[in-house]
GROMACS .gro file of C-alpha atoms in nm:
model
  153
    1UNK     CA    1   7.352   2.765  -4.223
    2UNK     CA    2   7.067   2.873  -4.421
    3UNK     CA    3   6.922   2.558  -4.569
    4UNK     CA    4   6.927   2.451  -4.198
    5UNK     CA    5   6.744   2.719  -4.096
    6UNK     CA    6   6.506   2.644  -4.403
    7UNK     CA    7   6.457   2.288  -4.331
    8UNK     CA    8   6.392   2.373  -3.938
    9UNK     CA    9   6.105   2.598  -4.016
   10UNK     CA   10   5.986   2.393  -4.318
   11UNK     CA   11   5.935   2.083  -4.022
   12UNK     CA   12   5.763   2.370  -3.760
   13UNK     CA   13   5.509   2.464  -3.976
   14UNK     CA   14   5.455   2.104  -4.096
   15UNK     CA   15   5.384   1.996  -3.758
   16UNK     CA   16   5.188   2.302  -3.657
   17UNK     CA   17   4.758   2.203  -3.669
   18UNK     CA   18   4.623   2.253  -4.015
   19UNK     CA   19   4.397   2.612  -4.003
   20UNK     CA   20   4.123   2.361  -4.117
   21UNK     CA   21   4.096   2.143  -3.793
   22UNK     CA   22   3.835   2.176  -3.605
   23UNK     CA   23   3.895   2.408  -3.263
   24UNK     CA   24   3.656   2.306  -3.072
   25UNK     CA   25   3.823   1.935  -3.037
   26UNK     CA   26   4.150   2.113  -2.952
   27UNK     CA   27   3.975   2.370  -2.699
   28UNK     CA   28   3.788   2.054  -2.549
   29UNK     CA   29   4.110   1.878  -2.485
   30UNK     CA   30   4.329   2.141  -2.334
   31UNK     CA   31   4.003   2.246  -2.160
   32UNK     CA   32   3.764   2.011  -1.906
   33UNK     CA   33   3.441   2.034  -1.916
   34UNK     CA   34   3.188   2.164  -1.635
   35UNK     CA   35   3.188   1.911  -1.344
   36UNK     CA   36   2.875   1.781  -1.229
   37UNK     CA   37   2.615   1.949  -1.032
   38UNK     CA   38   2.639   1.855  -0.644
   39UNK     CA   39   2.250   1.883  -0.571
   40UNK     CA   40   2.060   1.544  -0.502
   41UNK     CA   41   1.962   1.296  -0.761
   42UNK     CA   42   1.584   1.277  -0.885
   43UNK     CA   43   1.542   1.013  -0.724
   44UNK     CA   44   1.656   1.168  -0.406
   45UNK     CA   45   1.421   1.474  -0.457
   46UNK     CA   46   1.119   1.254  -0.571
   47UNK     CA   47   1.156   1.036  -0.206
   48UNK     CA   48   1.165   1.399  -0.035
   49UNK     CA   49   0.850   1.520  -0.191
   50UNK     CA   50   0.710   1.208  -0.080
   51UNK     CA   51   0.816   1.249   0.256
   52UNK     CA   52   0.654   1.613   0.269
   53UNK     CA   53   0.348   1.474   0.091
   54UNK     CA   54   0.319   1.228   0.356
   55UNK     CA   55   0.360   1.434   0.701
   56UNK     CA   56   0.110   1.707   0.543
   57UNK     CA   57  -0.110   1.450   0.461
   58UNK     CA   58  -0.068   1.287   0.862
   59UNK     CA   59  -0.100   1.632   1.019
   60UNK     CA   60  -0.393   1.734   0.809
   61UNK     CA   61  -0.556   1.405   0.930
   62UNK     CA   62  -0.449   1.459   1.276
   63UNK     CA   63  -0.606   1.796   1.258
   64UNK     CA   64  -0.919   1.692   1.103
   65UNK     CA   65  -0.981   1.423   1.374
   66UNK     CA   66  -0.916   1.605   1.676
   67UNK     CA   67  -0.576   1.404   1.719
   68UNK     CA   68  -0.733   1.066   1.667
   69UNK     CA   69  -0.515   0.984   1.357
   70UNK     CA   70  -0.138   1.030   1.365
   71UNK     CA   71   0.082   0.948   1.066
   72UNK     CA   72   0.434   1.040   1.041
   73UNK     CA   73   0.649   0.960   0.734
   74UNK     CA   74   1.015   0.911   0.656
   75UNK     CA   75   1.034   0.789   0.258
   76UNK     CA   76   1.416   0.775   0.305
   77UNK     CA   77   1.464   0.508   0.545
   78UNK     CA   78   1.126   0.364   0.404
   79UNK     CA   79   0.944   0.376   0.738
   80UNK     CA   80   0.628   0.478   0.876
   81UNK     CA   81   0.457   0.566   1.200
   82UNK     CA   82   0.047   0.518   1.221
   83UNK     CA   83  -0.144   0.570   1.560
   84UNK     CA   84  -0.540   0.518   1.540
   85UNK     CA   85  -0.736   0.592   1.859
   86UNK     CA   86  -0.803   0.810   2.132
   87UNK     CA   87  -1.025   0.902   2.450
   88UNK     CA   88  -0.977   1.006   2.795
   89UNK     CA   89  -0.767   0.806   3.052
   90UNK     CA   90  -1.015   0.874   3.322
   91UNK     CA   91  -1.272   0.707   3.163
   92UNK     CA   92  -1.217   0.467   2.857
   93UNK     CA   93  -0.891   0.515   2.620
   94UNK     CA   94  -0.826   0.280   2.298
   95UNK     CA   95  -0.499   0.333   2.113
   96UNK     CA   96  -0.324   0.171   1.839
   97UNK     CA   97  -0.001   0.240   1.805
   98UNK     CA   98   0.250   0.096   1.528
   99UNK     CA   99   0.561   0.101   1.330
  100UNK     CA  100   0.593  -0.030   1.005
  101UNK     CA  101   0.885  -0.070   0.785
  102UNK     CA  102   0.904  -0.119   0.422
  103UNK     CA  103   1.063  -0.301   0.169
  104UNK     CA  104   0.998  -0.421  -0.206
  105UNK     CA  105   0.681  -0.568  -0.156
  106UNK     CA  106   0.590  -0.597   0.244
  107UNK     CA  107   0.562  -0.439   0.528
  108UNK     CA  108   0.667  -0.514   0.839
  109UNK     CA  109   0.469  -0.405   1.125
  110UNK     CA  110   0.523  -0.389   1.534
  111UNK     CA  111   0.216  -0.265   1.669
  112UNK     CA  112   0.068  -0.211   2.012
  113UNK     CA  113  -0.302  -0.159   2.208
  114UNK     CA  114  -0.320   0.033   2.501
  115UNK     CA  115  -0.632   0.044   2.677
  116UNK     CA  116  -0.706   0.251   2.978
  117UNK     CA  117  -1.031   0.246   3.174
  118UNK     CA  118  -1.092   0.464   3.479
  119UNK     CA  119  -0.702   0.525   3.555
  120UNK     CA  120  -0.594   0.140   3.502
  121UNK     CA  121  -0.408   0.090   3.226
  122UNK     CA  122  -0.324  -0.185   3.014
  123UNK     CA  123  -0.034  -0.207   2.712
  124UNK     CA  124  -0.051  -0.528   2.493
  125UNK     CA  125   0.275  -0.567   2.294
  126UNK     CA  126   0.087  -0.750   1.961
  127UNK     CA  127   0.325  -0.960   1.772
  128UNK     CA  128   0.559  -0.847   1.481
  129UNK     CA  129   0.405  -0.921   1.145
  130UNK     CA  130   0.430  -0.884   0.732
  131UNK     CA  131   0.140  -0.743   0.538
  132UNK     CA  132   0.236  -0.818   0.159
  133UNK     CA  133  -0.015  -0.794  -0.187
  134UNK     CA  134  -0.190  -1.076  -0.301
  135UNK     CA  135  -0.410  -1.191  -0.548
  136UNK     CA  136  -0.687  -1.481  -0.577
  137UNK     CA  137  -0.934  -1.520  -0.906
  138UNK     CA  138  -0.853  -1.186  -1.021
  139UNK     CA  139  -0.943  -1.033  -0.664
  140UNK     CA  140  -0.654  -0.831  -0.525
  141UNK     CA  141  -0.646  -0.821  -0.152
  142UNK     CA  142  -0.386  -0.792   0.138
  143UNK     CA  143  -0.215  -1.144   0.286
  144UNK     CA  144  -0.122  -1.113   0.659
  145UNK     CA  145   0.106  -1.368   0.801
  146UNK     CA  146   0.144  -1.382   1.162
  147UNK     CA  147   0.379  -1.578   1.327
  148UNK     CA  148   0.230  -1.833   1.595
  149UNK     CA  149   0.604  -1.955   1.707
  150UNK     CA  150   0.883  -1.728   1.739
  151UNK     CA  151   1.255  -1.912   1.753
  152UNK     CA  152   1.511  -1.713   1.903
  153UNK     CA  153   1.870  -1.840   1.959
   0.00000   0.00000   0.00000
């Protein structure tokens, strides 16, 4: 019986981890790591900051131009709204108002022109057009693509 107990204790001692084993490996296997934070990603933080900067610029433009220029930016949805113009509807008022949707390189613009003269107002819906960067012989510019015919099905 004693021999059996001695052999059983030898098996237990042999299966126990050695004292020289790395304790951090054992601790890491028993306890999971700290979960990642639930904060916004860096990309989303930069997008939100650009939205704030664009709207602050639009607010200052609105104040400095006495309501002649208005700019609102939504960088998350990649949209902007720009209004230029002013005047008095009793006299003469001209406003160019547009919504801009950005994709990778292009800007899709839907604009309208409002003209008022002595209480008579006219609203012109301009055709939607695209703007994209262009280069010709080393000079950089903007290419406007205006559709002549619109096909709808």
